[in-house]
């Protein structure tokens, strides 16, 4: 297997899986639709590099998610909203065993032995993780909530109110002026 020094996630990235190499360095396996690669960086660094590539940072994405979801821990993040790239962690991102999964690539989550889950991706690849099916499903559900909220917030071109509410009257013969009454400290509108 070829080792990659640099890696930016794409819409083909299905998972980032931590890997301790023979010297105890934390690297990552990047599971993609058509290949699995070994990367000489830990998952959190890859996430940060990928977020920066798409115009933010890992911390910025986490802060954005906190502002939207306003509860919980171990937040999912949107790597790139237009490319539908959402990742969620299975444990604390500061834990060296943290696996990150892509929301859009998961087809099934099944129970596997005691306290394990088998994730089947859309391309039929599978990954067994040391978390329960219920936990993985709840994290995927939270990521779906984030995805929905960002899609709703991205569609601000559809406005419920009429824009006419905010327009000033168009009067050709009158001029409207705003005058500061210095004695009162207030503004008054009058016609001239």
GROMACS .gro file of C-alpha atoms in nm, residues 24 54 81 117 127 150:
model
    6
   24UNK     CA    1   0.366   0.444   1.761
   54UNK     CA    2  -1.282   2.450   0.180
   81UNK     CA    3  -2.184   2.198   0.236
  117UNK     CA    4  -2.144  -0.221   1.495
  127UNK     CA    5  -1.616  -0.139   0.866
  150UNK     CA    6  -2.752   2.395   0.685
   0.00000   0.00000   0.00000
